PDB file of C-alpha atoms in Angstrom:
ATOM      1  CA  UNK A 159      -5.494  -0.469   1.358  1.00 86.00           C
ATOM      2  CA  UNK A 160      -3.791  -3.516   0.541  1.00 94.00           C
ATOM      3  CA  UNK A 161      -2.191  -5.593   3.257  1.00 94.00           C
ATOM      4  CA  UNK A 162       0.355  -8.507   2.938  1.00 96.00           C
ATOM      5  CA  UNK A 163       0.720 -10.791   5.903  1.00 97.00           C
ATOM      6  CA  UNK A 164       2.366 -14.242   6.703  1.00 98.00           C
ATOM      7  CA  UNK A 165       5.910 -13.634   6.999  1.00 98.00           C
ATOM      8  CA  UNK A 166       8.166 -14.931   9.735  1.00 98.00           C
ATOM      9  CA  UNK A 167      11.620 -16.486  10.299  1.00 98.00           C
ATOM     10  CA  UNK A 168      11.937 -19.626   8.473  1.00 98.00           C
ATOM     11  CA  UNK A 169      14.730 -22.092   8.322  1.00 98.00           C
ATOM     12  CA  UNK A 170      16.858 -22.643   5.232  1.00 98.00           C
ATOM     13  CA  UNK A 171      14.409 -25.145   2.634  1.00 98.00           C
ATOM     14  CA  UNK A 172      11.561 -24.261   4.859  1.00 98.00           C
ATOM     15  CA  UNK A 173       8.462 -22.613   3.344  1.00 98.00           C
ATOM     16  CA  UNK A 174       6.230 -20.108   3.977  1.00 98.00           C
ATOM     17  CA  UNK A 175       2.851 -18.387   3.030  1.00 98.00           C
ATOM     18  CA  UNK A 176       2.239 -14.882   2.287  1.00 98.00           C
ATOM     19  CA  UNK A 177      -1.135 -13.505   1.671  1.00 97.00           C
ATOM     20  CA  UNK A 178      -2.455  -9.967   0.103  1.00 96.00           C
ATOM     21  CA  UNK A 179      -6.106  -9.071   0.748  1.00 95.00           C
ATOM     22  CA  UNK A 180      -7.533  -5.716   0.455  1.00 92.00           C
ATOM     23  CA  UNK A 181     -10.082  -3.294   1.928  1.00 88.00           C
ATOM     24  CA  UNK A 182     -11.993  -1.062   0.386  1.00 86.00           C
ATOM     25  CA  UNK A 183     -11.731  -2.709  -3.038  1.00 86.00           C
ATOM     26  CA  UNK A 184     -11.515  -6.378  -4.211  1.00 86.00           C
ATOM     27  CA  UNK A 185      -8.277  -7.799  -6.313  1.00 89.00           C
ATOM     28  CA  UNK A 186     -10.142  -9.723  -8.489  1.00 86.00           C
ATOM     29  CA  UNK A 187     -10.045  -7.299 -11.006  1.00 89.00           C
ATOM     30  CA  UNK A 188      -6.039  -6.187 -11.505  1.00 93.00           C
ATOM     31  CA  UNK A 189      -3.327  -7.705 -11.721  1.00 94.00           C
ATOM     32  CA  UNK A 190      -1.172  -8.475  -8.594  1.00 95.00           C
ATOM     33  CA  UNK A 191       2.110  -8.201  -7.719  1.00 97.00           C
ATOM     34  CA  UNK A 192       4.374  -9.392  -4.791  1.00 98.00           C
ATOM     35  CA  UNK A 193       7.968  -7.421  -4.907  1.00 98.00           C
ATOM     36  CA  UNK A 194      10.662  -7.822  -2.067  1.00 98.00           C
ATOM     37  CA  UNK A 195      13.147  -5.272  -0.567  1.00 98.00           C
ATOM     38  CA  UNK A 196      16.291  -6.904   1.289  1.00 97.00           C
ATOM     39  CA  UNK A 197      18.389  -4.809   3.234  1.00 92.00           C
ATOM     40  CA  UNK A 198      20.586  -2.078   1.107  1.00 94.00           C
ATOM     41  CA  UNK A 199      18.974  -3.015  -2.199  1.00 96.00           C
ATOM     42  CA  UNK A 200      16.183  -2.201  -4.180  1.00 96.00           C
ATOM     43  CA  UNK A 201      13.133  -3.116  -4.792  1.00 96.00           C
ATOM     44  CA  UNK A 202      12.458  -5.779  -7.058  1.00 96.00           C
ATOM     45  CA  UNK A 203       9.621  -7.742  -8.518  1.00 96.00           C
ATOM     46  CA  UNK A 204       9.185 -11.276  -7.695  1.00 97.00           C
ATOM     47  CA  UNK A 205       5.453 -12.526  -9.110  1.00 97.00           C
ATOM     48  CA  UNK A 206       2.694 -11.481 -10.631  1.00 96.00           C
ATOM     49  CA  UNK A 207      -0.673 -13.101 -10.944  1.00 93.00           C
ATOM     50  CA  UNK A 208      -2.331 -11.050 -14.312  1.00 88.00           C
ATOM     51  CA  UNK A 209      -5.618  -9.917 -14.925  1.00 81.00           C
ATOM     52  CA  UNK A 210      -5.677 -10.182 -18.676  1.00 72.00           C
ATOM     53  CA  UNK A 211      -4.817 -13.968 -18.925  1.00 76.00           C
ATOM     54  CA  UNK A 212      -5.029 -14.610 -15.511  1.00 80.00           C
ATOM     55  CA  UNK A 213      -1.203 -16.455 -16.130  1.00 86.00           C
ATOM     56  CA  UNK A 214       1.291 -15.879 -13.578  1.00 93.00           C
ATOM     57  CA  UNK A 215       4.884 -14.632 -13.914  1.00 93.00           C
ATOM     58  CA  UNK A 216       8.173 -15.579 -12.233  1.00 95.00           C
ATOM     59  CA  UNK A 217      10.945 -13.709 -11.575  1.00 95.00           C
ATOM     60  CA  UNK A 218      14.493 -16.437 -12.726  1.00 96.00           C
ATOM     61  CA  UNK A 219      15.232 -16.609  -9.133  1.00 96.00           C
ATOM     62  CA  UNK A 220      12.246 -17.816  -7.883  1.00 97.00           C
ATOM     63  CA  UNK A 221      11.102 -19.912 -10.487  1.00 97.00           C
ATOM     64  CA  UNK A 222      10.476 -23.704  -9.017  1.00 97.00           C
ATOM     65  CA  UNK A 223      10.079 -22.372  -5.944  1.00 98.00           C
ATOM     66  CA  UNK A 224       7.664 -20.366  -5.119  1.00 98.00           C
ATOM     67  CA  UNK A 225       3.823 -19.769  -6.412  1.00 97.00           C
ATOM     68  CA  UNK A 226       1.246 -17.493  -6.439  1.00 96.00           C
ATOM     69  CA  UNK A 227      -2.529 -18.309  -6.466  1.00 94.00           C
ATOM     70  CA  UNK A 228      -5.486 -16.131  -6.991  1.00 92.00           C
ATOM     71  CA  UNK A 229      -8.493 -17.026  -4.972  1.00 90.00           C
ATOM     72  CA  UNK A 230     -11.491 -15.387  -5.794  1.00 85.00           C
ATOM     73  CA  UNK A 231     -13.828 -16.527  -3.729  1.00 88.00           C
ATOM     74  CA  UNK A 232     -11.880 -14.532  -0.536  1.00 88.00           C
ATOM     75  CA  UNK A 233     -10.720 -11.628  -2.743  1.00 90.00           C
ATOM     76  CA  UNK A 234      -7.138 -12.774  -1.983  1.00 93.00           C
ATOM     77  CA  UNK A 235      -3.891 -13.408  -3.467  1.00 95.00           C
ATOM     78  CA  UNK A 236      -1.270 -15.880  -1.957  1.00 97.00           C
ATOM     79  CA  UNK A 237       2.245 -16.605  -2.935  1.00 98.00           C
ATOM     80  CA  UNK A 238       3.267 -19.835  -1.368  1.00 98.00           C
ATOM     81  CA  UNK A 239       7.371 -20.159  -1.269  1.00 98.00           C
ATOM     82  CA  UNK A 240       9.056 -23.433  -0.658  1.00 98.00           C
ATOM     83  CA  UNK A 241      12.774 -24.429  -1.015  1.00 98.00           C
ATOM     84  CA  UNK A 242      13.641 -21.301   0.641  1.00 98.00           C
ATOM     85  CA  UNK A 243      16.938 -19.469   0.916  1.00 98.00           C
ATOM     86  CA  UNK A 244      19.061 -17.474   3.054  1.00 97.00           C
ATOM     87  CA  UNK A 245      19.050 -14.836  -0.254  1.00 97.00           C
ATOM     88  CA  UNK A 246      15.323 -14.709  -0.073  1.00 98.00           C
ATOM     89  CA  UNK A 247      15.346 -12.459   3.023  1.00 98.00           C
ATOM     90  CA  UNK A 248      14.011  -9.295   2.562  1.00 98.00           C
ATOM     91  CA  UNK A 249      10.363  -7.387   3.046  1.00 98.00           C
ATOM     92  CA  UNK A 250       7.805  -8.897   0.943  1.00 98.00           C
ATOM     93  CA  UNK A 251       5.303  -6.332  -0.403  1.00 98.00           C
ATOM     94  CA  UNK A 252       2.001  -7.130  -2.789  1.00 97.00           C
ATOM     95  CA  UNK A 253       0.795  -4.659  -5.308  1.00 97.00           C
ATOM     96  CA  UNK A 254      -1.838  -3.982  -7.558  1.00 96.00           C
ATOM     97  CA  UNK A 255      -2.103  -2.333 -10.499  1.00 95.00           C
ATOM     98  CA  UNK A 256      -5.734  -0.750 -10.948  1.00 93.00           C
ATOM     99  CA  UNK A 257      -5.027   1.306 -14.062  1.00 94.00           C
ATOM    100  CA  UNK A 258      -4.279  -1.327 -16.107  1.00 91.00           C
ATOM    101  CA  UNK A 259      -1.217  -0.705 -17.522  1.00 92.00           C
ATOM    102  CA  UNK A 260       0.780  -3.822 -16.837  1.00 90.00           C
ATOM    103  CA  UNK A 261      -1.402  -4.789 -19.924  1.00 87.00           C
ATOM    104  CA  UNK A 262       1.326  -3.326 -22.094  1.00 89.00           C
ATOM    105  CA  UNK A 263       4.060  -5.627 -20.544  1.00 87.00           C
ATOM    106  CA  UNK A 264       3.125  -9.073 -22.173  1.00 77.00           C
ATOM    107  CA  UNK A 265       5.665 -11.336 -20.795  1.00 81.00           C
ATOM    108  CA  UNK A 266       6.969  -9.570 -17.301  1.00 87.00           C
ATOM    109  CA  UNK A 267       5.048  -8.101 -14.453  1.00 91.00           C
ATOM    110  CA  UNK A 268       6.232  -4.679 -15.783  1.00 91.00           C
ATOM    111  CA  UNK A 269       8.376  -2.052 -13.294  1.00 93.00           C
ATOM    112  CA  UNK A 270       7.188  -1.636 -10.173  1.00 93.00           C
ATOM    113  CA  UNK A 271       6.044   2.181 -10.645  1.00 95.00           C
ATOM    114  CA  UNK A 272       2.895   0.587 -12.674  1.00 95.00           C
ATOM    115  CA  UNK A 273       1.648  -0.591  -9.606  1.00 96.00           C
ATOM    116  CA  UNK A 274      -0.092   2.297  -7.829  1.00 95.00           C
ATOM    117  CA  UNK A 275      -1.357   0.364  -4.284  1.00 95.00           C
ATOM    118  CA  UNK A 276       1.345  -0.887  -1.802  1.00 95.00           C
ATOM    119  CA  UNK A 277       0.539  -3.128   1.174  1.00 89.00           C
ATOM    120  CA  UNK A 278       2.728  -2.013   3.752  1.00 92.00           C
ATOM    121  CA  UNK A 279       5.167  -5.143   3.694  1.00 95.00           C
ATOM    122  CA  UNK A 280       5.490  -7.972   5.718  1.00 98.00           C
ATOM    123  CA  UNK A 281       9.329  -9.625   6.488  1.00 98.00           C
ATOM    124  CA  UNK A 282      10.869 -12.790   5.749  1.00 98.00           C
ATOM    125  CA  UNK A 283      13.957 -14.030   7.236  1.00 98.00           C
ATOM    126  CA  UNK A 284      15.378 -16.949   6.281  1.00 98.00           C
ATOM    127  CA  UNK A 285      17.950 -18.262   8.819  1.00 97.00           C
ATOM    128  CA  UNK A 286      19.417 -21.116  10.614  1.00 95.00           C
TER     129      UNK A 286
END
């Protein structure tokens, strides 16, 4: 349903574009997520692009560096990522949350378990 694409191996303050477009519905209307999973740890959130304000969110560690863009006119959300590090390996995942209740998390993205459609990943490796 939703599927993330663009990663790659990418050299230490390189950059890199990911993209999440869907099928069989259109983001424009929810809010978007892009989490990452590196090896032996958990998931965690890294942007969000909202749907009530339309104002994106950072998670501390990526703030600066990367950014995420909604673009309506091809139903699909990007998250561009410059200055990248070797601690920004992992697989990159989008989300979206179609029930709306991210709504109640003002200022975050909220947990990941509001977000009920996964893309199926796509890795980053950031190497020398």
């Amino acid at each position: 349903q939703l599927q993330a694409s663009g990663g790659g191996l990418v050299q230490p303050r390189g950059s890199l574009k990911l993209s999440c477009a869907a099928s069989g519905f259109t983001l424009d209307y929810y809010t978007i997520g892009w989490f990452r999973q590196a090896p032996g740890k958990e998931r965690e959130g890294v942007s969000c692009v909202r749907i009530a304000d339309g104002s994106p969110r950072y998670a501390d560690s990526v703030k600066g560096r990367f950014t995420i863009v909604r673009d309506n006119t091809n139903g699909t959300v990007y998250l561009q990522m410059s200055s990248l590090k070797v601690e920004d390996t992992a697989v990159y995942y989008c989300a979206a949350d179609t029930r709306g209740h991210t709504r109640q998390y003002a200022h975050t993205c909220g947990p990941r378990y509001v977000y009920d459609k996964w893309g199926q990943g796509t890795l980053v490796t950031v190497s020398s």
